[in-house]
Tab-separated table of C-alpha atoms in Angstrom:
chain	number	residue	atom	x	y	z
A	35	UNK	CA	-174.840	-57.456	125.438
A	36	UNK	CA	-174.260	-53.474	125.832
A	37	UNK	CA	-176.711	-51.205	124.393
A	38	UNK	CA	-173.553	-48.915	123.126
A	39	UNK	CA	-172.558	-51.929	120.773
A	40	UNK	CA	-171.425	-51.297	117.038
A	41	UNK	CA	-174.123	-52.519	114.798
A	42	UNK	CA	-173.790	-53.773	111.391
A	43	UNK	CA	-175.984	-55.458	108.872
A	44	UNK	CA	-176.049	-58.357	106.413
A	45	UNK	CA	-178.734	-57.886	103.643
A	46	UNK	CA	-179.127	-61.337	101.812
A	47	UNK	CA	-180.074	-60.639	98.063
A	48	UNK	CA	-178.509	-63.815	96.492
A	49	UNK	CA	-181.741	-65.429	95.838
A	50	UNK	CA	-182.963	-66.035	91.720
A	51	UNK	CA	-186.261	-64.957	92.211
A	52	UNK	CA	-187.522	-67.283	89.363
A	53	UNK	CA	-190.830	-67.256	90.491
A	54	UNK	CA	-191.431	-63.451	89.396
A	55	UNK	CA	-190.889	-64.509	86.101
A	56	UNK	CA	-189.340	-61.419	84.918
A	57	UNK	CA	-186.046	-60.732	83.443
A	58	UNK	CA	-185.487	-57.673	86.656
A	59	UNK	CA	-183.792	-59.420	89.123
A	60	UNK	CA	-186.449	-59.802	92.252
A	61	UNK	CA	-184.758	-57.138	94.714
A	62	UNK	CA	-184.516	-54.521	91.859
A	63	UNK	CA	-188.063	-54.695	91.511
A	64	UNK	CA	-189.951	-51.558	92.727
A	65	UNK	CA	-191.889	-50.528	95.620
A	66	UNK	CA	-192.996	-47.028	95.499
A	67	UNK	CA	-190.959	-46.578	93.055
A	68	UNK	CA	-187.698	-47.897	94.871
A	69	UNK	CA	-185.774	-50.923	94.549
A	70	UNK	CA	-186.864	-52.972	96.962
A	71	UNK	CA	-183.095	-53.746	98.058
A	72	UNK	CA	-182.883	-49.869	98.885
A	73	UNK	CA	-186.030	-50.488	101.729
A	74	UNK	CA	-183.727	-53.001	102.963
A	75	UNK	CA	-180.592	-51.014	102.960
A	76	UNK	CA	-182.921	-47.949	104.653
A	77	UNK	CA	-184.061	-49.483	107.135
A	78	UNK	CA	-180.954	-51.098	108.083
A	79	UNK	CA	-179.356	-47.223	108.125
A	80	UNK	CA	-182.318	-45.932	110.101
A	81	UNK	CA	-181.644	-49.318	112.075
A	82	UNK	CA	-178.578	-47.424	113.295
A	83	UNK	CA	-176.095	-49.833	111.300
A	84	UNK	CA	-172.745	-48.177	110.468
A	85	UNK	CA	-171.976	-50.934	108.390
A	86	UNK	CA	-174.019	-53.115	105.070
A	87	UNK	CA	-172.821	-56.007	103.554
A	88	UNK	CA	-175.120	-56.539	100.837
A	89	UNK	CA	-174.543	-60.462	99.831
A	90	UNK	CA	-175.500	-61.082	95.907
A	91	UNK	CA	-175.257	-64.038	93.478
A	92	UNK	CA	-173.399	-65.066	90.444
A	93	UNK	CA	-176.453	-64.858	88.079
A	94	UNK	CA	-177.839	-61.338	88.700
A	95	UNK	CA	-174.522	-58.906	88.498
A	96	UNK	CA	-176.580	-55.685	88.392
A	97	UNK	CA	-177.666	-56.685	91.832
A	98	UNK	CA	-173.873	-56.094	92.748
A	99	UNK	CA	-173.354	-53.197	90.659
A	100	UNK	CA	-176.755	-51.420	92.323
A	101	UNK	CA	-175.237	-51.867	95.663
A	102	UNK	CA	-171.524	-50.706	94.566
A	103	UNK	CA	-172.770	-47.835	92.892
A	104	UNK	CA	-175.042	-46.730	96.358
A	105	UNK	CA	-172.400	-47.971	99.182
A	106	UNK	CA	-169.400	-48.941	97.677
A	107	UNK	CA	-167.615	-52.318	96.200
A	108	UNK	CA	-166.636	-53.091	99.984
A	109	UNK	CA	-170.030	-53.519	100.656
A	110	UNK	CA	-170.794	-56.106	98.552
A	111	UNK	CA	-170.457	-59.847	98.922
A	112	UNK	CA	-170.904	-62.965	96.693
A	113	UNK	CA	-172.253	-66.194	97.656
A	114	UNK	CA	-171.202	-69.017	95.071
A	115	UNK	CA	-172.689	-71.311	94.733
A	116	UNK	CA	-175.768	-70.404	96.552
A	117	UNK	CA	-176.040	-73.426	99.380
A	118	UNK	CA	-178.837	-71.995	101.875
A	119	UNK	CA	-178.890	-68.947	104.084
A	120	UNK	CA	-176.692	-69.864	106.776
A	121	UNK	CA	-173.595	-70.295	103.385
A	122	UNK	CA	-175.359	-66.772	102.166
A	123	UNK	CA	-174.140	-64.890	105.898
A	124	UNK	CA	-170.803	-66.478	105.986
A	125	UNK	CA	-169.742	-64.810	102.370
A	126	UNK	CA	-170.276	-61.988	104.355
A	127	UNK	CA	-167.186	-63.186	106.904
A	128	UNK	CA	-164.097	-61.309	105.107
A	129	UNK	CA	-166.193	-58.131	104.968
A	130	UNK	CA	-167.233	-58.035	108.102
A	131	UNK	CA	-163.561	-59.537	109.640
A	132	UNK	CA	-162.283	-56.149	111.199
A	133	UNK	CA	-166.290	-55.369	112.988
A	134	UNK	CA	-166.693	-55.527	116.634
A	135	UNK	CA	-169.862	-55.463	117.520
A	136	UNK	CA	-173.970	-56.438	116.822
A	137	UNK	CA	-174.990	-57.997	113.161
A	138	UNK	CA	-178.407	-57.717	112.118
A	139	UNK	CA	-179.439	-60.331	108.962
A	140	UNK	CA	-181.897	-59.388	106.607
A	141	UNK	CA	-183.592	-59.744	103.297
A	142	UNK	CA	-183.316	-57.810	100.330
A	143	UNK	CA	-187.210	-58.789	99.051
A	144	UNK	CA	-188.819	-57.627	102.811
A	145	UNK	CA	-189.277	-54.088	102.048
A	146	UNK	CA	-191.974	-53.222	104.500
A	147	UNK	CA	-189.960	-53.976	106.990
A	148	UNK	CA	-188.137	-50.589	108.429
A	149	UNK	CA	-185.548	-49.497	111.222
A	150	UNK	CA	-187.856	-48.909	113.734
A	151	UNK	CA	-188.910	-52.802	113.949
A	152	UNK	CA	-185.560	-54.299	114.116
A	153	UNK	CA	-184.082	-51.437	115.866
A	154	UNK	CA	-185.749	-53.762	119.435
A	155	UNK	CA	-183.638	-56.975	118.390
A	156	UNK	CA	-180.764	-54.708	119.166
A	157	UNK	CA	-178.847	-55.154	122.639
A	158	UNK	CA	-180.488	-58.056	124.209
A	159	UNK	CA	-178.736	-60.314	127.097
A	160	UNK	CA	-179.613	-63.071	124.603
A	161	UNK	CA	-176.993	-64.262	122.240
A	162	UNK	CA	-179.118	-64.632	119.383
A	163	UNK	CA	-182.467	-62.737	118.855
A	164	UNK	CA	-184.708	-63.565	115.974
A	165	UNK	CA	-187.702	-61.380	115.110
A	166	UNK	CA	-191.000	-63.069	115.179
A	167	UNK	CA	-194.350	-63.061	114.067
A	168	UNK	CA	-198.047	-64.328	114.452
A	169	UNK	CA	-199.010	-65.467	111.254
A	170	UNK	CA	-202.600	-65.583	109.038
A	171	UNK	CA	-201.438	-68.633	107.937
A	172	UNK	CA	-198.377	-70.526	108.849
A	173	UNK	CA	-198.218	-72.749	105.340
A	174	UNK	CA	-194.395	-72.618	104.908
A	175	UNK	CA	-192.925	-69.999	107.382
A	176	UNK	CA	-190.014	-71.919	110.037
A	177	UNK	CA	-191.703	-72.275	113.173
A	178	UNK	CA	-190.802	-70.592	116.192
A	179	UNK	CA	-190.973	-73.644	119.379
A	180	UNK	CA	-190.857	-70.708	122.496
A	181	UNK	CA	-190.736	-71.832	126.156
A	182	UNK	CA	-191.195	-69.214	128.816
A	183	UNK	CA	-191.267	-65.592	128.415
A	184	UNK	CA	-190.385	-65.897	124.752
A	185	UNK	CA	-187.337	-68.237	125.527
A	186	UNK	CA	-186.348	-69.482	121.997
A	187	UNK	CA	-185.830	-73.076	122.140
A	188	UNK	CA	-185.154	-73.984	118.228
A	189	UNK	CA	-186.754	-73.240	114.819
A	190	UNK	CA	-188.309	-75.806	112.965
A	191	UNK	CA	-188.975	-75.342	108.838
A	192	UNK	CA	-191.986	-75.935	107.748
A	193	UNK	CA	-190.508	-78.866	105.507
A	194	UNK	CA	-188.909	-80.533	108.445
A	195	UNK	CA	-191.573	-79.933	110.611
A	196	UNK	CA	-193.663	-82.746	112.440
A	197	UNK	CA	-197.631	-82.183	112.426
A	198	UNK	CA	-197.146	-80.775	116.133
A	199	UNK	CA	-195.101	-77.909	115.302
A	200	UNK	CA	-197.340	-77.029	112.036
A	201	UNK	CA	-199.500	-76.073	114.579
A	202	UNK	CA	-197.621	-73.319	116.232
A	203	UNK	CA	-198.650	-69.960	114.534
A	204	UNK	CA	-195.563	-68.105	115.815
A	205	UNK	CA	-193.183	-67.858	112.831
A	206	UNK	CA	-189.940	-67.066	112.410
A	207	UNK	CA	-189.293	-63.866	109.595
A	208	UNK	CA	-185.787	-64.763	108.870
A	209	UNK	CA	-184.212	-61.513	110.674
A	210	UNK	CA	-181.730	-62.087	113.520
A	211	UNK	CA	-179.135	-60.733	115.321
A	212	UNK	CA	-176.189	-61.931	117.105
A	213	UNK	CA	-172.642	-60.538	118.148
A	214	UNK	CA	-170.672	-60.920	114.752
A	215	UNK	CA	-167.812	-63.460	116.197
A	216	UNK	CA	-170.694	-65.697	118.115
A	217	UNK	CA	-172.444	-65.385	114.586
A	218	UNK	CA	-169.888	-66.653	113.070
A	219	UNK	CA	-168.839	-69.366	114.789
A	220	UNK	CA	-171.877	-70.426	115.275
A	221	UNK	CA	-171.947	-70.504	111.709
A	222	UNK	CA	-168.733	-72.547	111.432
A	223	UNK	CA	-171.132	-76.072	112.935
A	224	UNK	CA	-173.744	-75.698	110.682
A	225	UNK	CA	-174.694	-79.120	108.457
A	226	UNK	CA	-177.136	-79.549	105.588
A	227	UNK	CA	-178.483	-82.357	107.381
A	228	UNK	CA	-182.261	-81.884	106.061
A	229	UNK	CA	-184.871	-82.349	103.576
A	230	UNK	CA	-183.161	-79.319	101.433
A	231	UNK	CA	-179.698	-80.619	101.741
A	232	UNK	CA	-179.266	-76.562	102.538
A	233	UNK	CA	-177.434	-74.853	105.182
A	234	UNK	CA	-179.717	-73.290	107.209
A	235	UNK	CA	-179.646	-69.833	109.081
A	236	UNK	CA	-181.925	-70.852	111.473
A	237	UNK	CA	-180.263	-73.436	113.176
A	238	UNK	CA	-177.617	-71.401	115.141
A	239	UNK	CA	-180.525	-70.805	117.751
A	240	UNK	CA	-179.756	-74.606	119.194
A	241	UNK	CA	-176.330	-74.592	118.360
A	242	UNK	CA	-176.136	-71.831	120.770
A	243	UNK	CA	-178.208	-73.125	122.874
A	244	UNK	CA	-175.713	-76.187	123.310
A	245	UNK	CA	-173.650	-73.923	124.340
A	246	UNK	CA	-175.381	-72.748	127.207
A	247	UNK	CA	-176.188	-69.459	125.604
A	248	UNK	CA	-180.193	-68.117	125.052
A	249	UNK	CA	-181.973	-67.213	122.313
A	250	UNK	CA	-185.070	-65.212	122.529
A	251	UNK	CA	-187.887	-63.840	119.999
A	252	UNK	CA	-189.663	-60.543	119.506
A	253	UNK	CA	-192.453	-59.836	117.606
A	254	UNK	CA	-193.738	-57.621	114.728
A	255	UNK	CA	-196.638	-57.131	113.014
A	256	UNK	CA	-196.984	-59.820	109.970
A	257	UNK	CA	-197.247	-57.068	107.288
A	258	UNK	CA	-194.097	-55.383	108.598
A	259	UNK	CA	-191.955	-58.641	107.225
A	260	UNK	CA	-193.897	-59.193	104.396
A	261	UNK	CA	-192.081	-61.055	101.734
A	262	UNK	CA	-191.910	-60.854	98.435
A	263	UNK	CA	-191.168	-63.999	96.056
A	264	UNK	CA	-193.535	-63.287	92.780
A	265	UNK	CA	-195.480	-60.804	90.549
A	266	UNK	CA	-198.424	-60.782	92.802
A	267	UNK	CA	-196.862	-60.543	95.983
A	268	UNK	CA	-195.291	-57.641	94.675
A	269	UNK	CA	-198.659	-55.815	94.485
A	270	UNK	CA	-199.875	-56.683	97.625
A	271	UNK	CA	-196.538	-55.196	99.101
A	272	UNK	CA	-197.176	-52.108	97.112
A	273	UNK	CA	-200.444	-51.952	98.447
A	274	UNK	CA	-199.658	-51.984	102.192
A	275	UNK	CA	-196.994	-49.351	101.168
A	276	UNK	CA	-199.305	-46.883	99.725
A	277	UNK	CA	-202.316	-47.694	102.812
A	278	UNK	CA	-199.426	-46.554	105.006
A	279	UNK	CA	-197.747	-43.678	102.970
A	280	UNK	CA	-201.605	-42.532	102.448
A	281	UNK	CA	-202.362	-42.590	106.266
A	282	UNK	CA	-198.844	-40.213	106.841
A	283	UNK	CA	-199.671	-37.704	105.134
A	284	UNK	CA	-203.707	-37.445	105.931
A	285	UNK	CA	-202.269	-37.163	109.498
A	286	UNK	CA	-199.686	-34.867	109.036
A	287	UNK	CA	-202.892	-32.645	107.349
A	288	UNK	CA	-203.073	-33.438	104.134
A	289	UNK	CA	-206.596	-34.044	102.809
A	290	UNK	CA	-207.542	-36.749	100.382
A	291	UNK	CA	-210.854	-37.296	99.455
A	292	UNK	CA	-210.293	-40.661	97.846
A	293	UNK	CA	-207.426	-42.012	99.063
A	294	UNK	CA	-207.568	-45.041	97.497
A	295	UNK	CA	-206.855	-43.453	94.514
A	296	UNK	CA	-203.629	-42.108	95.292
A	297	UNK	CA	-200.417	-43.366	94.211
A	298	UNK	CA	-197.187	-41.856	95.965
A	299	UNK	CA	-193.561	-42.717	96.213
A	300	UNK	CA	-191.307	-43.353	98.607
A	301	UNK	CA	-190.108	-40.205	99.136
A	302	UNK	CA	-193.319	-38.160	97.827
A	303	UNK	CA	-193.353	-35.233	100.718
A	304	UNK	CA	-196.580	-32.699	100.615
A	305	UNK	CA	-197.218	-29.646	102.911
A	306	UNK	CA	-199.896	-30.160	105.607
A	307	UNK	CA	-203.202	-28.633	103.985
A	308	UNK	CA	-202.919	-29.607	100.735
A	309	UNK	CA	-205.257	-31.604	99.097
A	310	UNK	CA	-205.066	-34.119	96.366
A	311	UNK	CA	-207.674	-35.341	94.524
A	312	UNK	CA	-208.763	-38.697	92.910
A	313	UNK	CA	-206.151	-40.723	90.750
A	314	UNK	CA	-203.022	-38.892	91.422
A	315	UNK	CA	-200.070	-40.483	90.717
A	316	UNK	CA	-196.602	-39.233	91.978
A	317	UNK	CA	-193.365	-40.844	91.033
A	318	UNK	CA	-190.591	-40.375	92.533
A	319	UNK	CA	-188.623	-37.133	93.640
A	320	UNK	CA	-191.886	-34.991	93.943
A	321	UNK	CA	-192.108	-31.838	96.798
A	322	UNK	CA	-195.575	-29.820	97.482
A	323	UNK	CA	-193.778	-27.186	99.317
A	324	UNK	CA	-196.569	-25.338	100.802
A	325	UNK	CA	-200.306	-25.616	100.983
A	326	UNK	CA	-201.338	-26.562	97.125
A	327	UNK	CA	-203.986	-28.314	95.132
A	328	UNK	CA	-203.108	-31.535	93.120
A	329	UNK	CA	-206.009	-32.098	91.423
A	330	UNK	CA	-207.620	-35.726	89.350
A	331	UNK	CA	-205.631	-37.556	87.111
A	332	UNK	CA	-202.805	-35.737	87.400
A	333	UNK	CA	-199.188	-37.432	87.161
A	334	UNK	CA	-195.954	-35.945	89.142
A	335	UNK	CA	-192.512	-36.781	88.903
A	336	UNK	CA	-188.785	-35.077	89.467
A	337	UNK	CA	-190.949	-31.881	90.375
A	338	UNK	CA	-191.341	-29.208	92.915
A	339	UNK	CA	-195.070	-27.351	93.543
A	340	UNK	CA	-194.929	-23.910	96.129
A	341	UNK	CA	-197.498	-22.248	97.906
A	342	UNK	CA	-200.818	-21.844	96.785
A	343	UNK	CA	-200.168	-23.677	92.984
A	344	UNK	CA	-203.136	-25.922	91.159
A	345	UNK	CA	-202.017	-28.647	89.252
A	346	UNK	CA	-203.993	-30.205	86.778
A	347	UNK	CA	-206.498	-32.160	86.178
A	348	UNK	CA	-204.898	-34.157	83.558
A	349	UNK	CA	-201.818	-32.310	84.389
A	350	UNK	CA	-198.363	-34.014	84.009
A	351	UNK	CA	-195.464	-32.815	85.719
A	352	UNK	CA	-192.039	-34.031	84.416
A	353	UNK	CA	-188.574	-33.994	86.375
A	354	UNK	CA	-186.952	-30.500	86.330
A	355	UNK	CA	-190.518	-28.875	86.504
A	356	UNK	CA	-190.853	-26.314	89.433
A	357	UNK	CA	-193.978	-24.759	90.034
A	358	UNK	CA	-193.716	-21.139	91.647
A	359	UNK	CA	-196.431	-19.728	94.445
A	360	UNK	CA	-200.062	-19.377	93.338
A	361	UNK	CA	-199.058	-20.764	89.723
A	362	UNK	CA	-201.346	-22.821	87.669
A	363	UNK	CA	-200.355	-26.223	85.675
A	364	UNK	CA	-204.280	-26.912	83.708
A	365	UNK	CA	-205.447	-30.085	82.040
A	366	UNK	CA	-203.578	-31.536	79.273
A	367	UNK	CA	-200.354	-29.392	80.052
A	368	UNK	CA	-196.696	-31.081	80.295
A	369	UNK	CA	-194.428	-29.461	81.775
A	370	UNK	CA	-190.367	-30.970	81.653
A	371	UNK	CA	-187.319	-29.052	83.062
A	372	UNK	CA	-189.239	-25.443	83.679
A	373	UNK	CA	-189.616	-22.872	86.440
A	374	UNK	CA	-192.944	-21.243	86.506
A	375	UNK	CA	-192.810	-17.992	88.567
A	376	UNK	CA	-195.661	-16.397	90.874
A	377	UNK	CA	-199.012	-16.255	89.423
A	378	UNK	CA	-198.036	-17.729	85.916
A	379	UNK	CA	-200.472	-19.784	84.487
A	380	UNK	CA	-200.606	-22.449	81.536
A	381	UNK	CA	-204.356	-23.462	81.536
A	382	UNK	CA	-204.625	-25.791	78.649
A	383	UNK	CA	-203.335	-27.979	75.683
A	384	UNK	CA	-199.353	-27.079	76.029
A	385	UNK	CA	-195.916	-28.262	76.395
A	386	UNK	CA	-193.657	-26.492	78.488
A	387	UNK	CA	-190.041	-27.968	78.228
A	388	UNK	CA	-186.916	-26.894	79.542
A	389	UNK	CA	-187.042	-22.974	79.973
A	390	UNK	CA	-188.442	-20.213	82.016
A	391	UNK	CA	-191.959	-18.757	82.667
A	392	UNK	CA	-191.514	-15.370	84.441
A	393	UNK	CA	-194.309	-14.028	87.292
A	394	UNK	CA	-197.972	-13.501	86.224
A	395	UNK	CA	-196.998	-14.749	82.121
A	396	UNK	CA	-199.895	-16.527	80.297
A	397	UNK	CA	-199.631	-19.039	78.233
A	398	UNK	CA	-202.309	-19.559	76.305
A	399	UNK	CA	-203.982	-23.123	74.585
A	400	UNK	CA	-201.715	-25.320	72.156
A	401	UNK	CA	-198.483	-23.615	72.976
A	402	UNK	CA	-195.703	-25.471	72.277
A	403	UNK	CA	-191.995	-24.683	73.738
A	404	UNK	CA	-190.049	-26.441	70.401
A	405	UNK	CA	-187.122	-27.561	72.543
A	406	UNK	CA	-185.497	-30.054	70.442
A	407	UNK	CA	-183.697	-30.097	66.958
A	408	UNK	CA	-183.314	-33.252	66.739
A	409	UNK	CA	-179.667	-33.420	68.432
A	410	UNK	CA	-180.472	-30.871	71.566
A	411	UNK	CA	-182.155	-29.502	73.518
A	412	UNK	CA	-182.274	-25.630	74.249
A	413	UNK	CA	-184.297	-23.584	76.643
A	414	UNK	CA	-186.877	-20.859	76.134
A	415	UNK	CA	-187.348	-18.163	78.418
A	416	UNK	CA	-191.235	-16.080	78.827
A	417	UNK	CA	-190.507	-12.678	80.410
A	418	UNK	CA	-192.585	-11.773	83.538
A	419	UNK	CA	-196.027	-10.657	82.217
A	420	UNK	CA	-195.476	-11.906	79.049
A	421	UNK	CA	-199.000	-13.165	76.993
A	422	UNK	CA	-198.109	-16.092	74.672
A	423	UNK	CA	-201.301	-16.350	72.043
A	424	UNK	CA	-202.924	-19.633	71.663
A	425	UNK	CA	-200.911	-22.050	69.347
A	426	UNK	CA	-197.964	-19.948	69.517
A	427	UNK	CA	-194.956	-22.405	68.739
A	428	UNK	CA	-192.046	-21.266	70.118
A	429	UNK	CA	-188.693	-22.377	69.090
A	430	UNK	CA	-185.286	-22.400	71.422
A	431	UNK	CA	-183.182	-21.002	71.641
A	432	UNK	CA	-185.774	-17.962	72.004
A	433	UNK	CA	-186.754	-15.181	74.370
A	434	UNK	CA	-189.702	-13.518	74.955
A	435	UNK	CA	-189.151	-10.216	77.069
A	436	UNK	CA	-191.182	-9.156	80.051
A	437	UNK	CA	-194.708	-7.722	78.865
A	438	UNK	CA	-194.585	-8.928	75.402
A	439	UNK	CA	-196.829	-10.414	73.708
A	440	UNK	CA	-197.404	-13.211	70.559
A	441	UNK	CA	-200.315	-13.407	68.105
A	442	UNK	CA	-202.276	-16.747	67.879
A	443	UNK	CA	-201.157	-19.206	65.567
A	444	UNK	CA	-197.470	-17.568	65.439
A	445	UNK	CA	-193.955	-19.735	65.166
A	446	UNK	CA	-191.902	-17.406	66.821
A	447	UNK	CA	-188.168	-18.171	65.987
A	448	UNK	CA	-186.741	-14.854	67.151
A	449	UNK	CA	-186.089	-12.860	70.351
A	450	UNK	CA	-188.852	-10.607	71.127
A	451	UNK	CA	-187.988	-7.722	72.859
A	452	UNK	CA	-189.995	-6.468	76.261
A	453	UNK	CA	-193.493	-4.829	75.385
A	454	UNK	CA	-192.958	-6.144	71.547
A	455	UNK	CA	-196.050	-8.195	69.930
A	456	UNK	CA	-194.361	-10.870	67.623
A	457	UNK	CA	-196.488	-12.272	64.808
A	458	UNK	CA	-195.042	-15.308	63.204
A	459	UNK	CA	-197.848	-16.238	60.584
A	460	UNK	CA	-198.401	-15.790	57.084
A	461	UNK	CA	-200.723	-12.836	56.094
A	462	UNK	CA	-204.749	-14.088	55.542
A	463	UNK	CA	-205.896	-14.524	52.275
A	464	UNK	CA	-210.074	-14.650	51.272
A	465	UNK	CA	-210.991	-16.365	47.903
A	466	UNK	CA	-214.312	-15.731	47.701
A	467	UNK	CA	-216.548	-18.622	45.953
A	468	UNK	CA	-213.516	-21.083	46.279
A	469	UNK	CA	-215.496	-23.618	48.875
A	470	UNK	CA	-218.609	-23.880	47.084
A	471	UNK	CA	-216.788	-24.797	43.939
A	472	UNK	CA	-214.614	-27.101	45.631
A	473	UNK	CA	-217.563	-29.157	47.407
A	474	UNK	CA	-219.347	-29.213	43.968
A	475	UNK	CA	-216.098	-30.824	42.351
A	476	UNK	CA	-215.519	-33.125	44.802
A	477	UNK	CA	-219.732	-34.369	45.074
A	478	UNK	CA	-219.415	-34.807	41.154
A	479	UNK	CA	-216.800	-36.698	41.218
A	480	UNK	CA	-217.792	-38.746	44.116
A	481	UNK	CA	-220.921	-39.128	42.151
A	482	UNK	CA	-218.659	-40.910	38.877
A	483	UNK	CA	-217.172	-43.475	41.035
């Protein structure tokens, strides 16, 4: 087959995933905090695949509507009623009718598995090439029966399997590809004739092979094809995730004392020299821009950190949050929907939402931004300089001009102009003697109960 082929993939998601027990459908579940269908649909792009045909089932429709909404309604296929994988490809026939060229098949719950490992099953001289791998243990994996230099006589299931082939440790992961008219017609002589009563993908190798065509295997890693078909499977997928989205960054020169700790997403990027400390957590959508400190127990999401910034400890960062050169996010600060300029710090106890901190503004303890009436929310602006007292609640709409100041303790409700101190507080008031007689009341009647 020519290297210059047309690729295009089929992405089988139609399974129930029962055994994850959870009312998500399976492929929807999360790995570093994306879908896991979207790792399949990735690495099929990086793959080089110009075209996805994501096949779904009858009984989870949001499946369908997830892919619609990310490729289109032309990319998505339904298998009913679901008869085995080989019946799962050939919905994908119609959608695929007007493609010349290479199909790839794989599996929406494999989301380890990335372009750069099928991208090899791509323009081989065999007609059907099936990536491969060496497994821990075999238990229920196909088996791959190979004859010389990988030849690729058949694949036997596990369940059909005689205790000869059991033995083989070479396993088949399910991903193929084959030129998409062979495929399916190929397809076309399939039977159910097996212990599932299913029609199975994996016997096109030695219907091909009846044809005088070869078949061949290549070979990943196990953990690259990892599957995942329950609850705890899920984890252990997250876990090589994270092991390898950990080792990225420490070599692109980001320093991690306890890495192990760490929790990033799938699209977490940081800027070589920054270091993050224990228990970090970053959802998704988060950007260290330049060399910054993310220290413990700190949570990121939706956020952006520049240059020389310290986050945290106990910080939280919420989506909109964007936190300007040499800034400073402290412990127990939130911080949703708010640009924090140069050299602006909030070092304790405060919620920041929506609005604007201008360059070198302090915010002091127990600030609040009130950003919501109840029906809205509106946006409070901190002029550069500005020095916000400690417990100052300040409620949008408001602005604070540059330089200006607010007393502790103050609700500040109105505008306060540049260089203006605001005091929002009722005046203090002394009655002398009124503690001591309150304590003795209260003793003497504690005293009558």
């Amino acid at each position: 087959m020519s290297q210059t082929q047309a690729r295009a993939a089929v992405i089988l998601a139609a399974g129930q995933g029962t055994r994850m027990k959870s009312p998500l459908p399976k492929v929807l579940h999360p790995i570093g905090g994306r879908a896991m269908l979207d790792h399949a649909i990735d690495a099929a792009e990086a793959a080089g695949c110009a075209r996805i045909v994501v096949v779904v089932g009858t009984h989870s429709p949001e499946v369908g509507a997830h892919v619609a909404q990310r490729l289109g309604e032309a990319a998505v296929a339904l298998q009913d009623p679901p008869l085995g994988t080989a019946h799962a490809v050939q919905a994908a026939e119609q959608a695929l009718a007007d493609f010349e060229g290479e199909v790839v098949i794989t599996y929406a719950d494999c989301p380890l598995l990335k372009g750069e490992t099928i991208a090899p099953l791509f323009g081989s001289e065999a007609a059907v090439t099936v990536l491969g791998f060496e497994a821990a243990d075999p238990g229920a994996y196909g088996r791959l029966v190979l004859g010389d230099r990988d030849e690729l006589l058949r694949i036997v299931e596990a369940k059909d399997a005689p205790d000869y082939v059991l033995d083989i440790r070479r396993c088949n992961s399910g991903v193929m590809v084959c030129e998409r008219r062979l495929l399916f017609s190929l397809l076309g002589e399939v039977t159910n004739n097996n212990a599932k009563g299913e029609y199975y993908l994996t016997d096109i190798v030695e219907l091909a092979r009846a044809r005088g065509l070869h078949a061949r295997a290549v070979f990943a890693e196990e953990a690259a094809v990892q599957g995942v078909n329950s609850q705890a499977e899920l984890a252990a997928a997250e876990l090589v995730f994270q092991q390898g989205r950990r080792a990225e960054l420490m070599g692109a020169g980001v320093r991690m004392p306890a890495p192990e700790t760490v929790w990033l997403a799938w699209d977490t990027q940081v800027a070589a020299g920054s270091v993050i400390e224990q228990n970090v957590v970053f959802g998704p959508g988060v950007s260290v821009e330049g060399p910054a400190s993310i220290r413990a127990f700190s949570h990121l999401e939706g956020a952006t950190v520049e240059a020389g910034a310290e986050i945290g400890p106990y910080a939280r960062l919420r989506p909109g949050a964007r936190i300007g050169p040499k800034a400073k996010v402290g412990n127990f600060v939130e911080v949703k929907n708010v640009t924090m300029g140069r050299g602006a710090k909030a070092n304790h106890l405060s919620y920041l939402g929506d609005g604007e901190v201008g360059a070198e503004a302090n915010i002091g303890a127990g600030t609040i931004f009130c950003n919501y009436d109840g029906f809205g929310k509106h946006r409070t602006t901190v002029g550069k300089g500005a020095f916000i007292g400690s417990n100052s609640s300040l409620v949008a709409p408001v602005t604070l001009g540059a330089g200006s100041m607010t007393g502790s303790g103050s609700v500040v409700t109105e505008d306060v102009p540049e260089g203006a101190l605001a005091l929002g507080r009722a005046k203090q008031t002394n009655k002398p003697g009124w503690a001591v007689r309150f304590r003795a009341l209260m003793s003497e009647r504690k005293a009558r109960k």
